PDB file of C-alpha atoms in Angstrom:
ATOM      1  CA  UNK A   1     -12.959   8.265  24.915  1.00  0.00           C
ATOM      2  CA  UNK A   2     -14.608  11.232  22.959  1.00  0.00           C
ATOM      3  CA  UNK A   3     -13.800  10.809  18.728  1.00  0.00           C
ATOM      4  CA  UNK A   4     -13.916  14.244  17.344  1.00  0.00           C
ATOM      5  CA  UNK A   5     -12.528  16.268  15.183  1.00  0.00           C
ATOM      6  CA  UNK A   6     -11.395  15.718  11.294  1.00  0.00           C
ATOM      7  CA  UNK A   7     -12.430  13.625   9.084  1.00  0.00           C
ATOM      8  CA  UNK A   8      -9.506  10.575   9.479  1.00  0.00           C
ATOM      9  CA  UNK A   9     -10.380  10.513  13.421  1.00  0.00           C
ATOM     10  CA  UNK A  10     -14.176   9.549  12.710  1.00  0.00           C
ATOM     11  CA  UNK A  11     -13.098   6.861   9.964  1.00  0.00           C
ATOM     12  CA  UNK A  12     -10.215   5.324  12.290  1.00  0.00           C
ATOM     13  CA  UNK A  13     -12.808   4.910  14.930  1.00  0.00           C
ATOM     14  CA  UNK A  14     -15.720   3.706  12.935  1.00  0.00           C
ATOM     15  CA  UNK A  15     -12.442   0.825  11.944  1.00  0.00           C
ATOM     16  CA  UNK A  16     -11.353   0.351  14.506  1.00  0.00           C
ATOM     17  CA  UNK A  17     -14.399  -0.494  16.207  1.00  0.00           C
ATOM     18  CA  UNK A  18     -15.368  -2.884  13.330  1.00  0.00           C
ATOM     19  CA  UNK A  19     -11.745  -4.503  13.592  1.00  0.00           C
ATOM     20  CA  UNK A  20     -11.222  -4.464  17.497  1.00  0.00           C
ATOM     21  CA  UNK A  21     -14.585  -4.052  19.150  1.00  0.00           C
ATOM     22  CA  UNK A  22     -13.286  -3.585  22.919  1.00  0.00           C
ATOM     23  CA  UNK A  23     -13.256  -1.449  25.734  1.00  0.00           C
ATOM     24  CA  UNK A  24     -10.509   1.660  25.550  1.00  0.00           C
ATOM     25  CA  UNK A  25      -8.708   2.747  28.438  1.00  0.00           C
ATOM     26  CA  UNK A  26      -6.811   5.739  29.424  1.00  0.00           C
ATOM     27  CA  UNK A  27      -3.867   4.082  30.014  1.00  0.00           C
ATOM     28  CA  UNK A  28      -4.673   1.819  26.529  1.00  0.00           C
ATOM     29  CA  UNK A  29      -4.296   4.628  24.610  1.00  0.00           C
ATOM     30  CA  UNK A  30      -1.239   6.133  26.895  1.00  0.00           C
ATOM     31  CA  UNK A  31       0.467   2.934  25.677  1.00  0.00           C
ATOM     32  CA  UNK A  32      -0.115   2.878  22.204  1.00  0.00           C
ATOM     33  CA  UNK A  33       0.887   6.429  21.653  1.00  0.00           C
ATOM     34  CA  UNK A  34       4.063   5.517  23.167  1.00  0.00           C
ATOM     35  CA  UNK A  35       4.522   2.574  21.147  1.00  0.00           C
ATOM     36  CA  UNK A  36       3.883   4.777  18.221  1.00  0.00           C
ATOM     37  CA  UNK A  37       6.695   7.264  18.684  1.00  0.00           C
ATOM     38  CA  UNK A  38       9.202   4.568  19.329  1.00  0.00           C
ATOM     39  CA  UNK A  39       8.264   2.886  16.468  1.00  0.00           C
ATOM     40  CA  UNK A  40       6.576   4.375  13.457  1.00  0.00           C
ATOM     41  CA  UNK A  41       6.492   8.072  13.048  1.00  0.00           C
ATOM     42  CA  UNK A  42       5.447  10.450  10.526  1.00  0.00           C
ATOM     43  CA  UNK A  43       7.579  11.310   8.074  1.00  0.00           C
ATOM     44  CA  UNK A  44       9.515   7.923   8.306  1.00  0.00           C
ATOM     45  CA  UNK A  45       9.814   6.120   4.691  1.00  0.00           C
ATOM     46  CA  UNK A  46      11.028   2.602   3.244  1.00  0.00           C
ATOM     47  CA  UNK A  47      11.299   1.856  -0.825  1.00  0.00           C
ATOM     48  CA  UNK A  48      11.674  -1.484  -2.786  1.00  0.00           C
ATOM     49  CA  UNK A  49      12.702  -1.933  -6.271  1.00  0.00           C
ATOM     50  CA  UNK A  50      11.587  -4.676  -8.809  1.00  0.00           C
ATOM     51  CA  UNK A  51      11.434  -5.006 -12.787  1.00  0.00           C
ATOM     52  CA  UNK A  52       8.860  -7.872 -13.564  1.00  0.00           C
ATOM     53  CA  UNK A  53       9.909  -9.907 -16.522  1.00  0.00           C
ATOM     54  CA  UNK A  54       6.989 -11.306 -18.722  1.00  0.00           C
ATOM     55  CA  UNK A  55       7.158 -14.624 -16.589  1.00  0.00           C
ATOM     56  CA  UNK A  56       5.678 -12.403 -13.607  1.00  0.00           C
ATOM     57  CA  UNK A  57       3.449 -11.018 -15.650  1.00  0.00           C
ATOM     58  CA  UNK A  58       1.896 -14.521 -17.263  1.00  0.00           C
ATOM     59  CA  UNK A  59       2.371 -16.004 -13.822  1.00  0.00           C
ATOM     60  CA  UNK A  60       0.038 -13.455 -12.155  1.00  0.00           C
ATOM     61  CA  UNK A  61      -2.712 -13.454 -15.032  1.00  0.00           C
ATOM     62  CA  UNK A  62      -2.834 -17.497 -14.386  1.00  0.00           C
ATOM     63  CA  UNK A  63      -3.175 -16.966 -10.828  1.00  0.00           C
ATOM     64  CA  UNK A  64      -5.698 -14.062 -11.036  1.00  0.00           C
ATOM     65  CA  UNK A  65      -7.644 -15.472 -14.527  1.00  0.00           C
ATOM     66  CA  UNK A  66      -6.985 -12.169 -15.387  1.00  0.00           C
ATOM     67  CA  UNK A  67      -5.805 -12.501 -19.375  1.00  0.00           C
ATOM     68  CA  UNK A  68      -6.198  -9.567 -21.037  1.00  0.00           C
ATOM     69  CA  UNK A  69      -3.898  -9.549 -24.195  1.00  0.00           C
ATOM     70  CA  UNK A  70      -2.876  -6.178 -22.990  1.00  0.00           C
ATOM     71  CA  UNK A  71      -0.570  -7.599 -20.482  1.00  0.00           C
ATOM     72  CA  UNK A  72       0.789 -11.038 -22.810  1.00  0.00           C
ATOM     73  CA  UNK A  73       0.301 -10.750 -26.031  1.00  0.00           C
ATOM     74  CA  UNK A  74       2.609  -8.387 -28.091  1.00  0.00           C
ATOM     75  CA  UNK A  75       0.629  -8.268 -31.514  1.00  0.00           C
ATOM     76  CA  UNK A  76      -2.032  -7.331 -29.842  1.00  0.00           C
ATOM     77  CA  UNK A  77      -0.588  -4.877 -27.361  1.00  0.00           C
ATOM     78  CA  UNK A  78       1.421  -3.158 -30.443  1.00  0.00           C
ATOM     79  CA  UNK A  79      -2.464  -2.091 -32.156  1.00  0.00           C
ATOM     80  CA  UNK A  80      -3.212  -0.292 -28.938  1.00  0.00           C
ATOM     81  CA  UNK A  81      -1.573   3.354 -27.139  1.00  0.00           C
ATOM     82  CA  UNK A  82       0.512   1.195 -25.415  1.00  0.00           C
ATOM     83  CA  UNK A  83       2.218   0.144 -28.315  1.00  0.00           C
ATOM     84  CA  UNK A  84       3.529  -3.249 -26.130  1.00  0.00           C
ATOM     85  CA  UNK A  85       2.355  -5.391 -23.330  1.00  0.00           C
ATOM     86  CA  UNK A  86       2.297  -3.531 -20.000  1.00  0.00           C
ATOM     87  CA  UNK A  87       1.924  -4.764 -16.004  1.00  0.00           C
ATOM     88  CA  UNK A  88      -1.152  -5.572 -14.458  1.00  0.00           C
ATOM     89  CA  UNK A  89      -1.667  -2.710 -12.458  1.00  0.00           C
ATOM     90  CA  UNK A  90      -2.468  -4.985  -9.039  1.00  0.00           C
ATOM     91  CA  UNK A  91       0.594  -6.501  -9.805  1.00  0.00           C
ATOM     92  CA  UNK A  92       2.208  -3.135  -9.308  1.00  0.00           C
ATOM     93  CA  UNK A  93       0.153  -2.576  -6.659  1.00  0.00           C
ATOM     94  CA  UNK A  94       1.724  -5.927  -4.787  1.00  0.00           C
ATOM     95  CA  UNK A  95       5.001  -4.080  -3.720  1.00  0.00           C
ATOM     96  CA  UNK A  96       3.331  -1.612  -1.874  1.00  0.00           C
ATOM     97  CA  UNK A  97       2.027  -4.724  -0.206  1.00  0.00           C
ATOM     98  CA  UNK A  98       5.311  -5.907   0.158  1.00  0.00           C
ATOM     99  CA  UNK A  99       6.960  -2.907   1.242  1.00  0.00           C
ATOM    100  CA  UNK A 100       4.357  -2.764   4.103  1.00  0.00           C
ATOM    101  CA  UNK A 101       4.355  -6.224   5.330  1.00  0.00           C
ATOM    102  CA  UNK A 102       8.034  -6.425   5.332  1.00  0.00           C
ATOM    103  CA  UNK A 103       9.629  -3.363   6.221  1.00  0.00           C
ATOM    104  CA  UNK A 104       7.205  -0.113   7.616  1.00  0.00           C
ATOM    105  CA  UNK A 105       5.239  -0.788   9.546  1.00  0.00           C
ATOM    106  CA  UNK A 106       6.696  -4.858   8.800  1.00  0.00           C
ATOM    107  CA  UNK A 107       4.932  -8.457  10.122  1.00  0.00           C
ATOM    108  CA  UNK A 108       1.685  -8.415  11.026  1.00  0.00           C
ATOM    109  CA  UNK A 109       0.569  -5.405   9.143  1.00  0.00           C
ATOM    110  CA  UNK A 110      -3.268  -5.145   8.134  1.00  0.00           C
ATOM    111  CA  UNK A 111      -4.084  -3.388   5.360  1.00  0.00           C
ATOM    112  CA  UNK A 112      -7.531  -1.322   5.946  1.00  0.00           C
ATOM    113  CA  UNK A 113      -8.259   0.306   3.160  1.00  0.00           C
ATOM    114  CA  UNK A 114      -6.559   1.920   0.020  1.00  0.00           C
ATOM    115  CA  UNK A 115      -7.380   4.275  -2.565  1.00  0.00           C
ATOM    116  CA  UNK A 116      -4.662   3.924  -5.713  1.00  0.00           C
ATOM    117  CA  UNK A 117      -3.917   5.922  -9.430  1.00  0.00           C
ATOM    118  CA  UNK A 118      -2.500   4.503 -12.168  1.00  0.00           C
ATOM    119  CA  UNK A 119      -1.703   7.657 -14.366  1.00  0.00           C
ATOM    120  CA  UNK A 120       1.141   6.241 -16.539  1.00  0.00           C
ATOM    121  CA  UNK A 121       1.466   2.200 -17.443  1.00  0.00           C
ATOM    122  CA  UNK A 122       4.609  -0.121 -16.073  1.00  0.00           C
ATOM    123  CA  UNK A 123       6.350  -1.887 -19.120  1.00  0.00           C
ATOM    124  CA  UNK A 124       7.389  -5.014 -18.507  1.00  0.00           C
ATOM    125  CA  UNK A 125      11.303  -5.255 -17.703  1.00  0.00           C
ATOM    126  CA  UNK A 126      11.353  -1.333 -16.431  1.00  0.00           C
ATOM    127  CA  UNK A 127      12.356  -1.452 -12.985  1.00  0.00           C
ATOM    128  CA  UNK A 128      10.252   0.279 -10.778  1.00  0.00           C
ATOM    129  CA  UNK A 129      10.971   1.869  -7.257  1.00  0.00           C
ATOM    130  CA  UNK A 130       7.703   1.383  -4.772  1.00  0.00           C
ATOM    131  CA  UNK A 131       8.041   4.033  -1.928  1.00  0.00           C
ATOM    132  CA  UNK A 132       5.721   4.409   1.053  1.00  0.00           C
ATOM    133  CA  UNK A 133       5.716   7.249   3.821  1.00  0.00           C
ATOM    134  CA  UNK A 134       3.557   7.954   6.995  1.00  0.00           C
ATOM    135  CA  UNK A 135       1.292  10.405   6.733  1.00  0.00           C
ATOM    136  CA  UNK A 136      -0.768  10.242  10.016  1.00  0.00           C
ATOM    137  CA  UNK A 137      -0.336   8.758  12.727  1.00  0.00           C
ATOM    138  CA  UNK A 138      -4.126   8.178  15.261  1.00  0.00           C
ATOM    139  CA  UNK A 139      -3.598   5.236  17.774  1.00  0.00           C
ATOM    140  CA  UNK A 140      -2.910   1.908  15.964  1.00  0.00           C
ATOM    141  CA  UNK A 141      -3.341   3.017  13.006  1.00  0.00           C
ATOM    142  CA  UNK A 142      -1.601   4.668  10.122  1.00  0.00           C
ATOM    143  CA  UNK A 143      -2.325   6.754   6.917  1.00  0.00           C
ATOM    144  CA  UNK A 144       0.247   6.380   4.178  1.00  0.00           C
ATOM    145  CA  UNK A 145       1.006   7.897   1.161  1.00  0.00           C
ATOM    146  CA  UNK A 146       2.461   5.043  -1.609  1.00  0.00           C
ATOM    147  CA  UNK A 147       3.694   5.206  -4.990  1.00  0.00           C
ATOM    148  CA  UNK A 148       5.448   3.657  -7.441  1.00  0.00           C
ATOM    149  CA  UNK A 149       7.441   5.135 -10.155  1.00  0.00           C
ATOM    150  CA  UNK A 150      10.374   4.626 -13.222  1.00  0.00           C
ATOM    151  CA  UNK A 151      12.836   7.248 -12.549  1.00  0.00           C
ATOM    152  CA  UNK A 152      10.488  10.592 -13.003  1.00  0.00           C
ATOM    153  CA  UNK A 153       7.071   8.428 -14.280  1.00  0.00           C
ATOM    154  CA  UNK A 154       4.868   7.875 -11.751  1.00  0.00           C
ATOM    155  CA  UNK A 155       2.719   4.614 -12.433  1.00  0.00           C
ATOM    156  CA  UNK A 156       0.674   4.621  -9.466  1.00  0.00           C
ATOM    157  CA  UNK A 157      -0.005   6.829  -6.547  1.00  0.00           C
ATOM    158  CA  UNK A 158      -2.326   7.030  -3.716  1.00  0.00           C
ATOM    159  CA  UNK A 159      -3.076   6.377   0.203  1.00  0.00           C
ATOM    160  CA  UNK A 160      -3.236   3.514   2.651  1.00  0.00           C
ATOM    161  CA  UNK A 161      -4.848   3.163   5.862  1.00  0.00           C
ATOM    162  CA  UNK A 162      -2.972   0.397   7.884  1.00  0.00           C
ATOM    163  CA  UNK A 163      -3.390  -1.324  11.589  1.00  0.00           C
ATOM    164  CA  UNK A 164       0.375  -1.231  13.075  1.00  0.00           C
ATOM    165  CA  UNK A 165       1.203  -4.554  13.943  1.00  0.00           C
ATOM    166  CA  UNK A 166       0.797  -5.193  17.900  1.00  0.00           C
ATOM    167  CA  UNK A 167       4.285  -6.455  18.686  1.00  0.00           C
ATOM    168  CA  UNK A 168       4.913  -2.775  17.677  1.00  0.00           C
ATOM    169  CA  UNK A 169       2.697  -0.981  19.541  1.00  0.00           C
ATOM    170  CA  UNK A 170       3.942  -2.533  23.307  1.00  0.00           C
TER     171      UNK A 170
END
């Protein structure tokens, strides 16, 4: 099969051969474009909601070692621009894991590569709406646009490139 064309078409194959070095057939690729109208499609969209609580907050900076005072200690965050203790921003960035690996594209989603924004910080206790749409759509693979936001404050924006799982591409 002949790559060319934009941009997105030489990185998807230069991944995909890196992830699944194996011979592509005509009737490979038939298959897997059928499996990807039936079952993701551009333009199709999931959310999730969350509000982490300072628990989730201390809990992740034990698991990470990650313990800026920033994120857990209010003195300290009140003498900065933040004026209090905000969320780690991979910690934000864990529900757009979670919106992909349970509901688009769902189980057995592999995350590629990702390139995020925080342009506003995530308080802890605001609730926060993660929201993920397809993009693109080349073979297995899928380019999505993610963000998360408090009502009209975005807190982090951006693009992920994602392998569609293979029960979803038969």
């Amino acid at each position: 099969m002949a790559w060319r064309g934009c941009v997105l078409c030489r990185q998807l194959r230069d991944v995909y051969r890196a992830v699944a070095p194996v011979t592509v057939t005509t009737a490979t690729i038939s298959r897997i474009r059928y499996a990807e109208r039936r079952f993701l499609h551009v333009g199709e969209r999931a959310t999730l909601t969350k509000a982490f609580s300072a628990r989730d907050v201390a809990t992740f900076a034990e698991l990470t070692g990650d313990l800026n005072p920033i994120h857990l200690d209010p003195v300290y965050a009140e003498t900065t621009s933040f004026e209090r203790p905000i969320v780690h921003g991979m910690l934000i960035n864990g529900l757009i894991s979670a919106v992909l690996g349970t509901k688009m594209p769902g189980s057995g989603c592999i995350l590629l590569y990702q390139e995020i924004h925080f342009p506003a910080p995530l308080y802890v206790g605001e609730e926060v709406l993660a929201e993920a749409e397809v993009k693109k759509m080349k073979m297995s693979f899928a380019l999505i646009s993610v963000s998360c936001s408090v009502k009209d404050k975005v807190v982090m924006k951006g693009e992920v490139m994602v392998m569609v799982p293979e029960k979803q591409r038969r």
